[in-house]
Short mmCIF file of C-alpha atoms in Angstrom, two decimals:
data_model
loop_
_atom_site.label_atom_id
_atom_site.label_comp_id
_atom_site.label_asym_id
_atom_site.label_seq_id
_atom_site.Cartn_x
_atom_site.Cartn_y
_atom_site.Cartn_z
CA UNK V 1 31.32 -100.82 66.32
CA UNK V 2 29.68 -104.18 66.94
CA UNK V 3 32.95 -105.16 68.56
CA UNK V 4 33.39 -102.28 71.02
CA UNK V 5 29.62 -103.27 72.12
CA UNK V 6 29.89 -107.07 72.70
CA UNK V 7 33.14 -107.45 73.54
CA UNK V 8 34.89 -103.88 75.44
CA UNK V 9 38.13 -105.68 76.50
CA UNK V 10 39.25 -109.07 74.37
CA UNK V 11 39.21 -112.65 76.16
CA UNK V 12 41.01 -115.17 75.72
CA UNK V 13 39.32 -116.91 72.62
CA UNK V 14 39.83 -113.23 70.82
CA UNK V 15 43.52 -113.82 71.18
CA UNK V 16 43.27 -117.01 70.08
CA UNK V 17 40.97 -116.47 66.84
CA UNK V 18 41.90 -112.53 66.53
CA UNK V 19 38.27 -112.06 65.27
CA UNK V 20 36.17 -108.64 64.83
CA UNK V 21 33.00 -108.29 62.79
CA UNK V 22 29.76 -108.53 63.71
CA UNK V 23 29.24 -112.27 62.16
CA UNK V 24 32.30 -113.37 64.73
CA UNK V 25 30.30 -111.96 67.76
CA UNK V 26 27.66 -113.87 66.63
CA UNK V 27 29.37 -116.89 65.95
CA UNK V 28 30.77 -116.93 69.29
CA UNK V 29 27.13 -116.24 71.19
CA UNK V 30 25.53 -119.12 68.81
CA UNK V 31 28.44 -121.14 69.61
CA UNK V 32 28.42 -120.66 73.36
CA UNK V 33 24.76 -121.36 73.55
CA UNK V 34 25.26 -124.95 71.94
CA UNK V 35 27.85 -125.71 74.19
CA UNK V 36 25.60 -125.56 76.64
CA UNK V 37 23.17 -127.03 74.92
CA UNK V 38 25.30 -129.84 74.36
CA UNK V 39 26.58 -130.38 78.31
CA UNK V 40 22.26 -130.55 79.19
CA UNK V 41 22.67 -133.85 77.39
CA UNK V 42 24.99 -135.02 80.41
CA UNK V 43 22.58 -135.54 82.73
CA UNK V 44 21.99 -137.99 86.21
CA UNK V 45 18.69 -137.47 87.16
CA UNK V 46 17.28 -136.19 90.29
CA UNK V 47 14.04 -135.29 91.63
CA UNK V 48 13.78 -131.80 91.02
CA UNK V 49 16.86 -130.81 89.60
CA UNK V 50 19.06 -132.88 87.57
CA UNK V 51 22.82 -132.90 87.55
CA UNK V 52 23.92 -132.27 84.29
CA UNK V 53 27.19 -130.51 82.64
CA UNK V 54 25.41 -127.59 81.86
CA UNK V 55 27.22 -124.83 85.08
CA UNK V 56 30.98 -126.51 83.79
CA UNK V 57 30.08 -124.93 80.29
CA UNK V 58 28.20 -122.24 81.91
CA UNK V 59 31.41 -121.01 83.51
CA UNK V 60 33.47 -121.82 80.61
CA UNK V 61 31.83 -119.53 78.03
CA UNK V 62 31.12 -116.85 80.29
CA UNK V 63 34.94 -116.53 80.18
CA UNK V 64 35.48 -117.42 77.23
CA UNK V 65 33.49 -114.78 75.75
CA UNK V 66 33.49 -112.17 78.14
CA UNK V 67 30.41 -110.50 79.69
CA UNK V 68 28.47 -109.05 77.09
CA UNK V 69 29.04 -111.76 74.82
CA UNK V 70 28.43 -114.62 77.93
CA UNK V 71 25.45 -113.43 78.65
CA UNK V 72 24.42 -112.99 75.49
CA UNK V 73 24.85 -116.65 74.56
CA UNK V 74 22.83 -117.73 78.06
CA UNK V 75 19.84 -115.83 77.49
CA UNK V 76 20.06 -116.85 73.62
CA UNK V 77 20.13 -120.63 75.29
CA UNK V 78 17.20 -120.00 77.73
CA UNK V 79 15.53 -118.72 74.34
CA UNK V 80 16.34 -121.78 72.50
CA UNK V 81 14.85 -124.37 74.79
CA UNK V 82 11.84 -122.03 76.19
CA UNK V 83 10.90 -121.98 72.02
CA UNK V 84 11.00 -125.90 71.86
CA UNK V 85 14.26 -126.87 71.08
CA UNK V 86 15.60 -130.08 72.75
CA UNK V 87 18.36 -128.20 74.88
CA UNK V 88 16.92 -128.19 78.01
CA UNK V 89 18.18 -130.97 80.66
CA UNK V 90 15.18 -133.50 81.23
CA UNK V 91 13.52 -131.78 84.05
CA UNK V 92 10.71 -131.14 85.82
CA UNK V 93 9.59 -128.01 84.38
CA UNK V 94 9.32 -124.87 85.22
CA UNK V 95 11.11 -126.04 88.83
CA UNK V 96 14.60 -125.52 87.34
CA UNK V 97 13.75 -122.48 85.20
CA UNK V 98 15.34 -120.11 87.85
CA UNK V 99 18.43 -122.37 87.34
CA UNK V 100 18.65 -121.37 83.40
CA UNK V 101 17.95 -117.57 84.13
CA UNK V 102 20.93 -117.82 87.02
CA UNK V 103 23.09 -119.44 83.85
CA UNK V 104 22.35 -115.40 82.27
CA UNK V 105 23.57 -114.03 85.41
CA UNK V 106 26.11 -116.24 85.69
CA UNK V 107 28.04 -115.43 82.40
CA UNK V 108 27.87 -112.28 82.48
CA UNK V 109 29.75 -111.85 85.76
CA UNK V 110 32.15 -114.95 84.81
CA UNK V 111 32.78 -113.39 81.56
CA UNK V 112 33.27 -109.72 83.10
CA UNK V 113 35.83 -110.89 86.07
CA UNK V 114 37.25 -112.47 83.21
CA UNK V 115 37.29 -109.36 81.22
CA UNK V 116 39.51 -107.91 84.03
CA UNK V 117 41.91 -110.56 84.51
CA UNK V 118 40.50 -113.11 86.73
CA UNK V 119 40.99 -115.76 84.33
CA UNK V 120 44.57 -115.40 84.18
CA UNK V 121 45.48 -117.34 87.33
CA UNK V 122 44.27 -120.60 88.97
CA UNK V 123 43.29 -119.01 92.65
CA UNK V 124 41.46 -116.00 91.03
CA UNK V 125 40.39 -118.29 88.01
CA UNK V 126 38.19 -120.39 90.79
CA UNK V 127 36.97 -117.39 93.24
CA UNK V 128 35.48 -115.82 89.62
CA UNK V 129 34.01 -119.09 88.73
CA UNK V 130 32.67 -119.70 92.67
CA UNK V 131 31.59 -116.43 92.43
CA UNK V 132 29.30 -117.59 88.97
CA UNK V 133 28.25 -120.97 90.36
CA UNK V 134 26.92 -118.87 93.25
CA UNK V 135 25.05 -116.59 91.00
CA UNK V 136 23.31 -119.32 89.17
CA UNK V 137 22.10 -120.68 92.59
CA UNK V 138 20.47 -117.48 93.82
CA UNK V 139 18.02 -117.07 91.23
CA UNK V 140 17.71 -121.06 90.89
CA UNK V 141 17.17 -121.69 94.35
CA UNK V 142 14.32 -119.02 95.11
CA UNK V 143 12.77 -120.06 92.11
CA UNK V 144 12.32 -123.68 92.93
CA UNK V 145 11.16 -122.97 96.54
CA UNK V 146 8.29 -120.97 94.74
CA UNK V 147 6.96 -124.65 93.43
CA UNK V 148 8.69 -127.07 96.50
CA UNK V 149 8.96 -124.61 99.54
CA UNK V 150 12.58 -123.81 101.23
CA UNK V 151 13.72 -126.86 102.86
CA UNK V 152 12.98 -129.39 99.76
CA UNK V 153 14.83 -126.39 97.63
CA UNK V 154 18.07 -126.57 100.04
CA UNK V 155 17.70 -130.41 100.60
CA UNK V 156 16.80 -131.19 96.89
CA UNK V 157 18.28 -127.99 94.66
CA UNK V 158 21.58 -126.94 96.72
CA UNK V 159 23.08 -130.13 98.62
CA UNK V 160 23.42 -132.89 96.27
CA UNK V 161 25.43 -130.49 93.61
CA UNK V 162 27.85 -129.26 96.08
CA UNK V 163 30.41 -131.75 95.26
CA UNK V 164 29.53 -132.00 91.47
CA UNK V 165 29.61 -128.35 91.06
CA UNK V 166 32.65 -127.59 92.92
CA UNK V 167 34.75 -130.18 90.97
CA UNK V 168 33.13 -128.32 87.34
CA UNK V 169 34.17 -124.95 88.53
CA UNK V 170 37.73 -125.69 89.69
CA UNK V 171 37.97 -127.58 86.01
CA UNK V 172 36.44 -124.58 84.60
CA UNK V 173 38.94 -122.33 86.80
CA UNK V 174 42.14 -124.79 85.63
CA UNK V 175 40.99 -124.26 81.78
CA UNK V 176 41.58 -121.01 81.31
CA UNK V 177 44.89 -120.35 83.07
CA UNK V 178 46.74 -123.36 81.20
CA UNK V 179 45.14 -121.55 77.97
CA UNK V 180 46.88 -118.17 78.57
CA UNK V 181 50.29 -120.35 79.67
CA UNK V 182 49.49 -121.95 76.15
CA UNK V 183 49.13 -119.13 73.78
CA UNK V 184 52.14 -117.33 75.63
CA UNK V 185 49.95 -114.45 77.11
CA UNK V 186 49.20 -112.63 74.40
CA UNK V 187 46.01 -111.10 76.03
CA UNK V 188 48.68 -108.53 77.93
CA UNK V 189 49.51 -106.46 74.91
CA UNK V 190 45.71 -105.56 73.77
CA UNK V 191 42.83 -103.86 75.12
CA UNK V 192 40.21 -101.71 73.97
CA UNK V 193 40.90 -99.13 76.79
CA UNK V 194 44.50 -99.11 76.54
CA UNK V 195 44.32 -100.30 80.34
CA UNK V 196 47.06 -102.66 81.42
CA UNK V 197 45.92 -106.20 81.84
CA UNK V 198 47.09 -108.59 85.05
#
């Protein structure tokens, strides 16, 4: 039951670990939450917003895990470093809050384009993950112009992680392809809805 919830239609680390129960959803939440935790420790600081790891990982486990489970593990990561615990990026808080609650969005959607296939080729592997990185930036964005106004948000939140983020989501969009190549497609014979996959 706990399976059908979190995780409708299997990803690829399902075919890889061919896990069920309800203590191997949470396994895979907990452990997608201190992957990210553990990419905020990459960090070049900037004024407002640093650049960190963090979307790279972001992307990653939202695929990884699918949607449920993605955005699961985000909002169990804003959780973790709202209560205290060292996870956050150095920042200027609360100016990149909106940043973290975009990461929430962002796996979800990763993780559900995943769900349907996205993940199995390189061209759709990077529109999914643009499609995240662009998800995190419309609730981070807003929510720093609350504190900094609009141009300082574009100038100071948006422009300097073009490059950086575009680079992390077409290494994000490479991982996952070479990982179906790798473990022979397996994904194609299984889903919850007896639906065909790509």
């Amino acid at each position: 039951m706990a399976t059908a919830i979190l995780a409708p239609r299997r990803t690829i680390i399902d075919a890889i670990l061919h896990g069920r129960g309800l203590a191997y959803q949470i396994a895979l939440i907990v452990a997608g939450s201190l992957l990210v935790a553990l990419s905020a420790q990459i960090t070049i600081p900037l004024p407002y917003v640093p650049l960190t790891g963090q979307t790279y990982a972001v992307l990653l486990v939202g695929a990884l895990l699918g949607s449920r489970r993605g955005g699961l593990s985000m909002l169990l990561y804003l959780i973790e470093g709202e209560v205290g615990l060292p996870f956050f990026a150095p920042v200027k808080e609360p100016t990149s809050l909106g940043y973290i609650f975009g990461f929430v969005l962002a796996g979800f959607i990763v993780g559900w384009l995943a769900e349907r296939g996205w993940d199995r080729n390189f061209k759709s592997a990077v529109a999914a993950m643009a499609i995240g990185s662009v998800a995190i930036y419309l609730l981070g964005l807003p929510w720093l112009a609350m504190f900094v106004g609009w141009s300082t948000a574009i100038t100071a939140g948006l422009l300097p992680f073009i490059l950086g983020d575009t680079v992390k989501l077409l290494l994000a969009a490479a991982t996952l392809p070479v990982g179906w190549r790798l473990i022979g497609g397996r994904g194609r014979t299984y889903d919850r809805d007896s639906s065909p996959r790509p």
